[in-house]
Amino acid sequence: MPSFSRLVRFLAKDGKVYYGDAILPRGVTDIAKTKQARILTGDIFGKHEVTDQVADVRLLLAPLALKDVKTVRCLGLNYEQHAHESKMPIPKYPILFYKPVTSLAGPTDPIPVHKVAQEQPGLDYECELVAIIGKRCSDVSESEALNYVLGYAIGNDVSHRDWQIQRGGGQWSLGKGFDGWAPYGPGIVSSDMIKDPQTLRISTKLNGKTVQDSTTADQIFNVKQTISFLSKGTTLLPGDLIFTGTPSGVGMGRDPKLWLKDGDVVEVSLEGVGSCINKVEFSKAETAKL
């Protein structure tokens, strides 16, 4: 499916936005270090070409333009140790919730915290492997599931536990769906390069200190199982993003709790993909009502 190795969407030094294939120095795998990319033309989910035209990267953007994203599906309690720290039973089936596409953000964008999410503490971080669907599929078997993956990224499922659990009435999407609360990237590594998504180290640093450090092998439902399950009676489309859950070490699971504060810098990383580094910014005034 993909002819690219590391798909990026970026603002070039000529002021234009392009899709491209990241050019990295030998031995470097962190897409965040991309300085140049070969411009990609055509349909990223269909026929496309990585050209010989090289552009200088001014800023890496969210890997997919909003018009190219269909849905943002997310799994909860999908790492065994995270379920234990949450004092919740291991789920028998994947726990699914959705984020709006407006929650998506780029790998260096700030994490905006609206006034309504500042009323009580509870702002939390969650590093997550993100699988991007590249081909339409439904009722796909586990053995065939990875054939429908365009590639993988790292994401942060920013969450407010008070809104998620108390004010949200148990509907997780409310506490996880604020604008900009799903930064991901720094690009999409092709499924041709990551053959097995269950062997990757995944981590979070808060202000430079490691707070999550695990591997995707701890997932309760692996990527194959997740895609197969989600496609049962439901068609998955090119541009669907799947956030596949977070490992242990979240702020909610600590004693005392470790909540994000204004000015905190959160870095989520995935082996073979790279890092997203986002600063928490509390808004100072409510958005004007129309």
Tab-separated table of C-alpha atoms in Angstrom:
chain	number	residue	atom	x	y	z
A	1	MET	CA	0.000	0.000	0.000
A	2	PRO	CA	2.385	2.805	1.038
A	3	SER	CA	5.305	3.796	-1.163
A	4	PHE	CA	6.602	6.201	1.480
A	5	SER	CA	8.743	5.202	4.446
A	6	ARG	CA	7.999	8.033	6.878
A	7	LEU	CA	5.048	10.187	5.877
A	8	VAL	CA	5.096	13.771	7.123
A	9	ARG	CA	2.899	16.786	6.530
A	10	PHE	CA	4.851	19.961	6.888
A	11	LEU	CA	5.102	23.675	6.358
A	12	ALA	CA	8.028	24.222	4.030
A	13	LYS	CA	10.356	27.196	3.986
A	14	ASP	CA	8.605	28.357	0.800
A	15	GLY	CA	5.448	28.900	2.890
A	16	LYS	CA	3.514	25.988	1.366
A	17	VAL	CA	2.167	22.857	3.064
A	18	TYR	CA	3.139	19.489	1.605
A	19	TYR	CA	2.928	15.790	2.250
A	20	GLY	CA	6.370	14.247	2.003
A	21	ASP	CA	8.668	11.346	2.801
A	22	ALA	CA	10.996	12.386	5.615
A	23	ILE	CA	14.734	12.396	4.997
A	24	LEU	CA	16.646	11.430	8.142
A	25	PRO	CA	20.365	11.159	8.840
A	26	ARG	CA	21.805	7.666	8.918
A	27	GLY	CA	21.024	5.931	12.198
A	28	VAL	CA	18.292	8.408	13.189
A	29	THR	CA	14.696	7.155	13.508
A	30	ASP	CA	13.018	10.090	15.280
A	31	ILE	CA	10.926	11.809	12.620
A	32	ALA	CA	10.879	14.940	14.793
A	33	LYS	CA	14.463	15.546	13.652
A	34	THR	CA	13.390	15.860	10.014
A	35	LYS	CA	14.911	18.855	8.232
A	36	GLN	CA	14.039	17.883	4.662
A	37	ALA	CA	11.492	15.695	2.879
A	38	ARG	CA	10.823	14.430	-0.627
A	39	ILE	CA	7.508	15.858	-1.779
A	40	LEU	CA	4.699	13.332	-2.242
A	41	THR	CA	2.075	13.764	-4.953
A	42	GLY	CA	-1.235	11.974	-5.502
A	43	ASP	CA	-3.550	10.238	-3.034
A	44	ILE	CA	-1.780	9.147	0.141
A	45	PHE	CA	-4.357	6.368	0.551
A	46	GLY	CA	-4.213	5.363	-3.106
A	47	LYS	CA	-1.967	6.027	-6.069
A	48	HIS	CA	0.807	8.392	-5.114
A	49	GLU	CA	4.446	9.051	-5.861
A	50	VAL	CA	7.412	10.121	-3.788
A	51	THR	CA	9.110	12.581	-6.107
A	52	ASP	CA	12.752	13.641	-6.325
A	53	GLN	CA	11.793	17.195	-5.344
A	54	VAL	CA	13.237	17.964	-1.905
A	55	ALA	CA	11.797	20.686	0.323
A	56	ASP	CA	13.184	22.189	3.525
A	57	VAL	CA	10.960	21.598	6.551
A	58	ARG	CA	10.071	24.682	8.607
A	59	LEU	CA	7.475	22.985	10.841
A	60	LEU	CA	6.068	19.474	11.140
A	61	LEU	CA	2.263	19.477	11.252
A	62	ALA	CA	-0.264	16.830	12.288
A	63	PRO	CA	0.530	13.960	9.897
A	64	LEU	CA	-2.910	14.032	8.243
A	65	ALA	CA	-4.901	17.084	7.185
A	66	LEU	CA	-8.307	17.180	8.885
A	67	LYS	CA	-9.993	16.586	5.526
A	68	ASP	CA	-8.119	13.279	5.271
A	69	VAL	CA	-9.214	12.031	8.731
A	70	LYS	CA	-12.467	10.100	9.056
A	71	THR	CA	-12.799	9.094	12.723
A	72	VAL	CA	-10.646	8.979	15.837
A	73	ARG	CA	-11.305	5.741	17.710
A	74	CYS	CA	-9.633	5.111	21.057
A	75	LEU	CA	-9.243	2.148	23.384
A	76	GLY	CA	-9.380	2.415	27.164
A	77	LEU	CA	-7.700	0.087	29.676
A	78	ASN	CA	-5.759	-1.719	26.965
A	79	TYR	CA	-2.520	-2.326	28.885
A	80	GLU	CA	-2.536	-4.921	31.629
A	81	GLN	CA	-0.455	-2.923	34.098
A	82	HIS	CA	-2.546	0.200	33.464
A	83	ALA	CA	-5.711	-1.741	34.305
A	84	HIS	CA	-4.072	-2.855	37.551
A	85	GLU	CA	-3.028	0.688	38.535
A	86	SER	CA	-6.566	1.878	37.733
A	87	LYS	CA	-7.893	-0.854	40.066
A	88	MET	CA	-10.192	-2.093	37.313
A	89	PRO	CA	-10.663	-5.638	35.995
A	90	ILE	CA	-9.030	-6.762	32.768
A	91	PRO	CA	-11.684	-6.094	30.088
A	92	LYS	CA	-13.143	-9.041	28.190
A	93	TYR	CA	-13.684	-6.887	25.108
A	94	PRO	CA	-11.952	-3.725	23.890
A	95	ILE	CA	-13.328	-0.581	25.547
A	96	LEU	CA	-14.044	1.907	22.773
A	97	PHE	CA	-14.621	5.641	22.825
A	98	TYR	CA	-14.260	8.397	20.227
A	99	LYS	CA	-12.514	11.746	20.090
A	100	PRO	CA	-13.674	14.501	17.723
A	101	VAL	CA	-11.309	15.354	14.880
A	102	THR	CA	-10.961	18.824	16.420
A	103	SER	CA	-9.017	17.205	19.259
A	104	LEU	CA	-6.203	16.349	16.827
A	105	ALA	CA	-3.066	18.469	16.932
A	106	GLY	CA	0.487	18.448	15.646
A	107	PRO	CA	3.654	17.119	17.280
A	108	THR	CA	4.752	20.492	18.696
A	109	ASP	CA	1.408	22.267	19.097
A	110	PRO	CA	0.445	23.507	22.574
A	111	ILE	CA	-2.154	21.567	24.561
A	112	PRO	CA	-4.852	24.206	25.173
A	113	VAL	CA	-6.785	23.874	28.420
A	114	HIS	CA	-10.122	25.661	28.321
A	115	LYS	CA	-11.363	27.478	31.434
A	116	VAL	CA	-13.995	24.800	32.018
A	117	ALA	CA	-11.226	22.184	32.312
A	118	GLN	CA	-9.392	24.312	34.902
A	119	GLU	CA	-12.187	24.297	37.457
A	120	GLN	CA	-10.965	21.085	39.091
A	121	PRO	CA	-7.617	19.261	38.999
A	122	GLY	CA	-7.373	16.065	36.958
A	123	LEU	CA	-5.481	16.842	33.742
A	124	ASP	CA	-3.550	13.733	32.711
A	125	TYR	CA	-1.182	12.403	30.018
A	126	GLU	CA	-1.385	9.125	28.079
A	127	CYS	CA	1.214	8.024	25.517
A	128	GLU	CA	-0.362	5.795	22.859
A	129	LEU	CA	0.536	3.877	19.725
A	130	VAL	CA	-1.678	5.206	16.935
A	131	ALA	CA	-2.588	2.936	14.001
A	132	ILE	CA	-3.774	4.629	10.808
A	133	ILE	CA	-6.117	2.691	8.535
A	134	GLY	CA	-5.081	2.873	4.879
A	135	LYS	CA	-7.660	0.714	3.109
A	136	ARG	CA	-11.398	0.229	3.509
A	137	CYS	CA	-12.181	-2.937	5.425
A	138	SER	CA	-14.956	-4.701	7.299
A	139	ASP	CA	-15.179	-8.058	9.064
A	140	VAL	CA	-11.441	-8.468	8.626
A	141	SER	CA	-9.703	-11.434	10.242
A	142	GLU	CA	-6.893	-10.988	12.737
A	143	SER	CA	-4.483	-12.652	10.333
A	144	GLU	CA	-5.265	-10.076	7.627
A	145	ALA	CA	-5.789	-7.013	9.835
A	146	LEU	CA	-2.324	-5.459	9.535
A	147	ASN	CA	-2.645	-5.474	5.731
A	148	TYR	CA	-5.086	-2.580	6.113
A	149	VAL	CA	-2.759	-0.389	8.164
A	150	LEU	CA	-1.137	2.581	6.446
A	151	GLY	CA	1.331	3.077	9.263
A	152	TYR	CA	1.909	4.055	12.876
A	153	ALA	CA	2.433	7.212	14.920
A	154	ILE	CA	2.733	8.201	18.569
A	155	GLY	CA	-0.080	10.147	20.215
A	156	ASN	CA	-1.070	11.664	23.543
A	157	ASP	CA	-4.617	10.947	24.704
A	158	VAL	CA	-4.836	14.005	26.943
A	159	SER	CA	-7.539	13.400	29.552
A	160	HIS	CA	-9.273	15.240	32.359
A	161	ARG	CA	-10.261	12.643	34.930
A	162	ASP	CA	-12.922	14.761	36.653
A	163	TRP	CA	-14.695	15.396	33.353
A	164	GLN	CA	-14.090	11.814	32.216
A	165	ILE	CA	-15.443	10.056	35.296
A	166	GLN	CA	-17.570	12.432	37.353
A	167	ARG	CA	-18.883	15.244	35.180
A	168	GLY	CA	-18.913	13.092	32.059
A	169	GLY	CA	-21.310	10.628	33.606
A	170	GLY	CA	-19.029	7.776	32.585
A	171	GLN	CA	-18.946	8.908	28.949
A	172	TRP	CA	-15.200	9.120	28.470
A	173	SER	CA	-15.278	11.152	25.257
A	174	LEU	CA	-16.302	14.315	27.124
A	175	GLY	CA	-13.222	14.306	29.354
A	176	LYS	CA	-10.908	13.444	26.477
A	177	GLY	CA	-12.336	15.390	23.564
A	178	PHE	CA	-11.412	19.031	24.149
A	179	ASP	CA	-9.781	20.912	21.274
A	180	GLY	CA	-6.136	19.961	20.799
A	181	TRP	CA	-6.228	17.046	23.232
A	182	ALA	CA	-4.887	14.452	20.773
A	183	PRO	CA	-1.488	15.605	19.523
A	184	TYR	CA	0.101	12.930	17.363
A	185	GLY	CA	2.929	12.389	14.915
A	186	PRO	CA	5.636	13.431	14.372
A	187	GLY	CA	4.887	11.471	11.192
A	188	ILE	CA	3.513	8.108	10.098
A	189	VAL	CA	5.968	5.240	9.759
A	190	SER	CA	4.862	2.864	7.048
A	191	SER	CA	3.578	-0.595	7.921
A	192	ASP	CA	6.268	-1.881	5.568
A	193	MET	CA	8.876	-0.620	8.039
A	194	ILE	CA	7.089	-1.645	11.240
A	195	LYS	CA	6.135	-5.248	10.630
A	196	ASP	CA	5.263	-6.037	14.240
A	197	PRO	CA	3.691	-3.199	16.264
A	198	GLN	CA	3.774	-5.294	19.456
A	199	THR	CA	7.517	-4.999	20.071
A	200	LEU	CA	7.917	-1.228	20.467
A	201	ARG	CA	9.040	0.736	23.520
A	202	ILE	CA	6.606	3.511	24.430
A	203	SER	CA	7.145	6.255	27.001
A	204	THR	CA	6.225	9.662	28.389
A	205	LYS	CA	8.431	12.340	29.909
A	206	LEU	CA	6.957	15.149	31.997
A	207	ASN	CA	9.273	18.161	32.209
A	208	GLY	CA	12.144	15.857	31.256
A	209	LYS	CA	11.388	13.139	33.837
A	210	THR	CA	10.213	9.721	32.648
A	211	VAL	CA	6.737	8.927	34.004
A	212	GLN	CA	5.672	6.130	31.624
A	213	ASP	CA	8.024	3.474	30.250
A	214	SER	CA	6.666	0.243	28.795
A	215	THR	CA	6.342	-1.746	25.593
A	216	THR	CA	3.395	-2.411	23.325
A	217	ALA	CA	3.775	-6.094	24.232
A	218	ASP	CA	1.758	-5.281	27.391
A	219	GLN	CA	-1.359	-4.521	25.348
A	220	ILE	CA	-4.344	-6.646	26.306
A	221	PHE	CA	-5.768	-6.481	22.786
A	222	ASN	CA	-3.012	-6.185	20.206
A	223	VAL	CA	-3.354	-4.169	17.003
A	224	LYS	CA	-4.466	-7.201	14.974
A	225	GLN	CA	-7.171	-8.063	17.484
A	226	THR	CA	-8.262	-4.440	17.803
A	227	ILE	CA	-8.719	-3.877	14.067
A	228	SER	CA	-10.506	-7.183	13.622
A	229	PHE	CA	-12.848	-6.421	16.535
A	230	LEU	CA	-13.604	-2.849	15.462
A	231	SER	CA	-14.344	-3.950	11.900
A	232	LYS	CA	-17.048	-6.439	12.914
A	233	GLY	CA	-20.194	-5.053	11.324
A	234	THR	CA	-18.522	-1.638	11.072
A	235	THR	CA	-16.586	-0.468	8.034
A	236	LEU	CA	-13.196	1.077	8.722
A	237	LEU	CA	-12.168	3.729	6.211
A	238	PRO	CA	-8.862	5.149	4.979
A	239	GLY	CA	-8.003	7.943	7.370
A	240	ASP	CA	-9.469	6.321	10.469
A	241	LEU	CA	-7.107	6.760	13.424
A	242	ILE	CA	-7.006	4.231	16.247
A	243	PHE	CA	-5.401	5.268	19.542
A	244	THR	CA	-4.615	1.887	21.071
A	245	GLY	CA	-4.472	2.637	24.801
A	246	THR	CA	-1.836	3.736	27.301
A	247	PRO	CA	0.561	1.844	29.575
A	248	SER	CA	0.888	2.271	33.335
A	249	GLY	CA	2.330	5.375	34.937
A	250	VAL	CA	-0.472	7.880	34.305
A	251	GLY	CA	-1.027	10.654	36.826
A	252	MET	CA	-4.335	9.192	37.975
A	253	GLY	CA	-2.645	5.947	39.026
A	254	ARG	CA	-0.104	7.617	41.320
A	255	ASP	CA	-0.182	8.441	45.021
A	256	PRO	CA	-0.183	11.393	45.262
A	257	LYS	CA	-1.822	12.122	41.921
A	258	LEU	CA	0.368	13.759	39.285
A	259	TRP	CA	-1.793	16.222	37.379
A	260	LEU	CA	-0.587	18.401	34.527
A	261	LYS	CA	-0.165	22.102	35.255
A	262	ASP	CA	0.041	25.242	33.179
A	263	GLY	CA	3.458	25.371	31.500
A	264	ASP	CA	4.249	21.665	31.812
A	265	VAL	CA	5.995	20.058	28.834
A	266	VAL	CA	4.886	16.543	27.874
A	267	GLU	CA	6.964	14.346	25.553
A	268	VAL	CA	5.474	11.080	24.279
A	269	SER	CA	7.732	8.718	22.332
A	270	LEU	CA	7.474	5.503	20.345
A	271	GLU	CA	10.420	3.394	19.240
A	272	GLY	CA	11.068	3.660	15.509
A	273	VAL	CA	8.702	6.627	15.131
A	274	GLY	CA	9.885	9.493	17.303
A	275	SER	CA	8.444	12.004	19.733
A	276	CYS	CA	5.748	14.635	20.144
A	277	ILE	CA	6.635	17.452	22.534
A	278	ASN	CA	3.711	19.625	23.624
A	279	LYS	CA	3.430	22.398	26.199
A	280	VAL	CA	0.336	22.702	28.399
A	281	GLU	CA	-1.239	26.144	28.067
A	282	PHE	CA	-4.131	27.173	30.303
A	283	SER	CA	-6.371	29.655	28.531
A	284	LYS	CA	-6.767	32.956	30.352
A	285	ALA	CA	-10.244	33.843	29.141
A	286	GLU	CA	-13.307	32.065	27.843
A	287	THR	CA	-13.873	31.921	24.110
A	288	ALA	CA	-16.278	34.624	23.004
A	289	LYS	CA	-19.806	33.348	22.376
A	290	LEU	CA	-21.294	33.881	18.937
